[in-house]
mmCIF file of C-alpha atoms in Angstrom:
data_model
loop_
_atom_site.group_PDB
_atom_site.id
_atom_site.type_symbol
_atom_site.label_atom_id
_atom_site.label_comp_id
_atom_site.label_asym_id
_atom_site.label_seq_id
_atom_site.Cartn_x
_atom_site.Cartn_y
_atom_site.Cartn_z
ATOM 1 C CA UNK K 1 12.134 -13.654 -3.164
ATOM 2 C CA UNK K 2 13.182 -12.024 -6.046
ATOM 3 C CA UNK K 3 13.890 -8.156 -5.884
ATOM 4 C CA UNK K 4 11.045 -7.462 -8.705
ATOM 5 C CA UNK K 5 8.538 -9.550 -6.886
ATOM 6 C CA UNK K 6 9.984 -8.043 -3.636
ATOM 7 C CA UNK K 7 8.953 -4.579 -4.562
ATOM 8 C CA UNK K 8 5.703 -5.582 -6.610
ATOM 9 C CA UNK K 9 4.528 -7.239 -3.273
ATOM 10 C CA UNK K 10 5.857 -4.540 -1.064
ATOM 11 C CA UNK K 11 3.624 -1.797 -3.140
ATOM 12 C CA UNK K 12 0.632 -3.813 -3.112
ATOM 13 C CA UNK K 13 0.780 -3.742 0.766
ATOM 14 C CA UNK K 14 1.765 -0.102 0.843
ATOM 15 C CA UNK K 15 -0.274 1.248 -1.867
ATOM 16 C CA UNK K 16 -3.117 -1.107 -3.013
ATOM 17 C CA UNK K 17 -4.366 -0.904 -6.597
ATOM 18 C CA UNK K 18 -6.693 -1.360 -9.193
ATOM 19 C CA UNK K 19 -3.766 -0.609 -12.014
ATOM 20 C CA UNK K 20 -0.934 -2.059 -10.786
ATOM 21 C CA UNK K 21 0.666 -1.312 -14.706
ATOM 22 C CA UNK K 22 0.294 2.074 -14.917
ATOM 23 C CA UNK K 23 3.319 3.832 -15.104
ATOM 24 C CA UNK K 24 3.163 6.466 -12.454
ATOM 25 C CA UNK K 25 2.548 3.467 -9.804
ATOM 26 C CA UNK K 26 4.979 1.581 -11.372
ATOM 27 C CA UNK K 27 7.505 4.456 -11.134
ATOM 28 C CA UNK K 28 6.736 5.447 -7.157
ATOM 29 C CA UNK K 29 7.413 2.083 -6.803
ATOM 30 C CA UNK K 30 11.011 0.924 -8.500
ATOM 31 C CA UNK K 31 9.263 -1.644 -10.841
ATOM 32 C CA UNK K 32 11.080 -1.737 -14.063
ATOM 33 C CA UNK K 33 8.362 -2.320 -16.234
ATOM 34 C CA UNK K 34 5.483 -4.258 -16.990
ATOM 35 C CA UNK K 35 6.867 -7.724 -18.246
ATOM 36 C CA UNK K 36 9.078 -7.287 -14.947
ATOM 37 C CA UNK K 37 5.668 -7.146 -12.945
ATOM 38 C CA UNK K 38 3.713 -9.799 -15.131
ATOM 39 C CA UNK K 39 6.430 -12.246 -13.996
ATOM 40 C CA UNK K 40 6.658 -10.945 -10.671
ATOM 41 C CA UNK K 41 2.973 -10.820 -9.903
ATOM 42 C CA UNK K 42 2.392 -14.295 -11.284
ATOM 43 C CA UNK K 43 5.328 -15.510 -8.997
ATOM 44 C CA UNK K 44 3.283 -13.852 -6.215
ATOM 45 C CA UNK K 45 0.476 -15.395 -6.964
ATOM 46 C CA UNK K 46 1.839 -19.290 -7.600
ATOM 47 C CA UNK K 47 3.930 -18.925 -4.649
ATOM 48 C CA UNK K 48 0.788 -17.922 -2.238
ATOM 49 C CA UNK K 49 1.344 -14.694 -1.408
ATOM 50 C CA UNK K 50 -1.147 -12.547 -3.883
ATOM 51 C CA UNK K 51 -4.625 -13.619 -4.889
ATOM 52 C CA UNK K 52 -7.276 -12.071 -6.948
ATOM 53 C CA UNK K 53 -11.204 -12.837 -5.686
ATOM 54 C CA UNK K 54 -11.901 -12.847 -9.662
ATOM 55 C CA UNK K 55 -9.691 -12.135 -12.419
ATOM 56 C CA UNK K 56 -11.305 -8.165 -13.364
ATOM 57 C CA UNK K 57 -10.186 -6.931 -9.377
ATOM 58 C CA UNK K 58 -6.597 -6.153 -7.896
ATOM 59 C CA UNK K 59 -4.022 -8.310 -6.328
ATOM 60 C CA UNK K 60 -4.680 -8.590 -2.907
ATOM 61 C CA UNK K 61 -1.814 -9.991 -0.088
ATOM 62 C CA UNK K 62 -3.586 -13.458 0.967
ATOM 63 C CA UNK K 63 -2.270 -12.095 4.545
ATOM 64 C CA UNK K 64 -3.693 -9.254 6.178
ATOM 65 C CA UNK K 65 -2.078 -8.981 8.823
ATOM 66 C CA UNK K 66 1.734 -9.094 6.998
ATOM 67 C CA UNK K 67 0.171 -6.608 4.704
ATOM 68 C CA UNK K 68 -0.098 -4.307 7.266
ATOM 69 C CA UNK K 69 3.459 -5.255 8.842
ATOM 70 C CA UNK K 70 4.726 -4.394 5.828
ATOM 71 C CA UNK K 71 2.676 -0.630 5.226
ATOM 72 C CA UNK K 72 3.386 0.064 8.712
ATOM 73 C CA UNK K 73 7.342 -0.864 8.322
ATOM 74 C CA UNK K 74 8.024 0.795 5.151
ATOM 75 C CA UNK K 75 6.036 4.206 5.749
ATOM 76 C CA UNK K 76 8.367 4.652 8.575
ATOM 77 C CA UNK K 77 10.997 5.675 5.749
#
């Protein structure tokens, strides 16, 4: 995985969103900018690992429970 899909997917888990492009989230999150996220959150998304229940709501893990692996993990630091 890709470092800019690494930490798209990693805040998603963390810190779920409706605007995943804003530039305060983007920031508290080491995404580079929004092309960078485009890319990375299509990636996500073809590779199985984000879906969206319709295309006007947020990017959701298509795993729970490594979602919550992966808030759990990271909060720790």
């Amino acid at each position: 995985m890709s470092p800019s899909r690494r930490a798209a997917f990693i805040a998603l888990c963390k810190e779920p969103t409706d605007e995943p492009y804003s530039r305060p989230y983007m920031r508290r999150h080491g995404i580079k900018g929004s092309g960078a996220l485009k890319s990375a959150l299509d990636g996500l998304a073809a590779s199985g690992y984000l879906e969206r229940k319709r295309m006007d709501t947020r990017p959701e893990p298509t795993d729970p429970l490594m979602a919550l692996w992966i808030r759990e993990r990271m909060n720790r630091f």
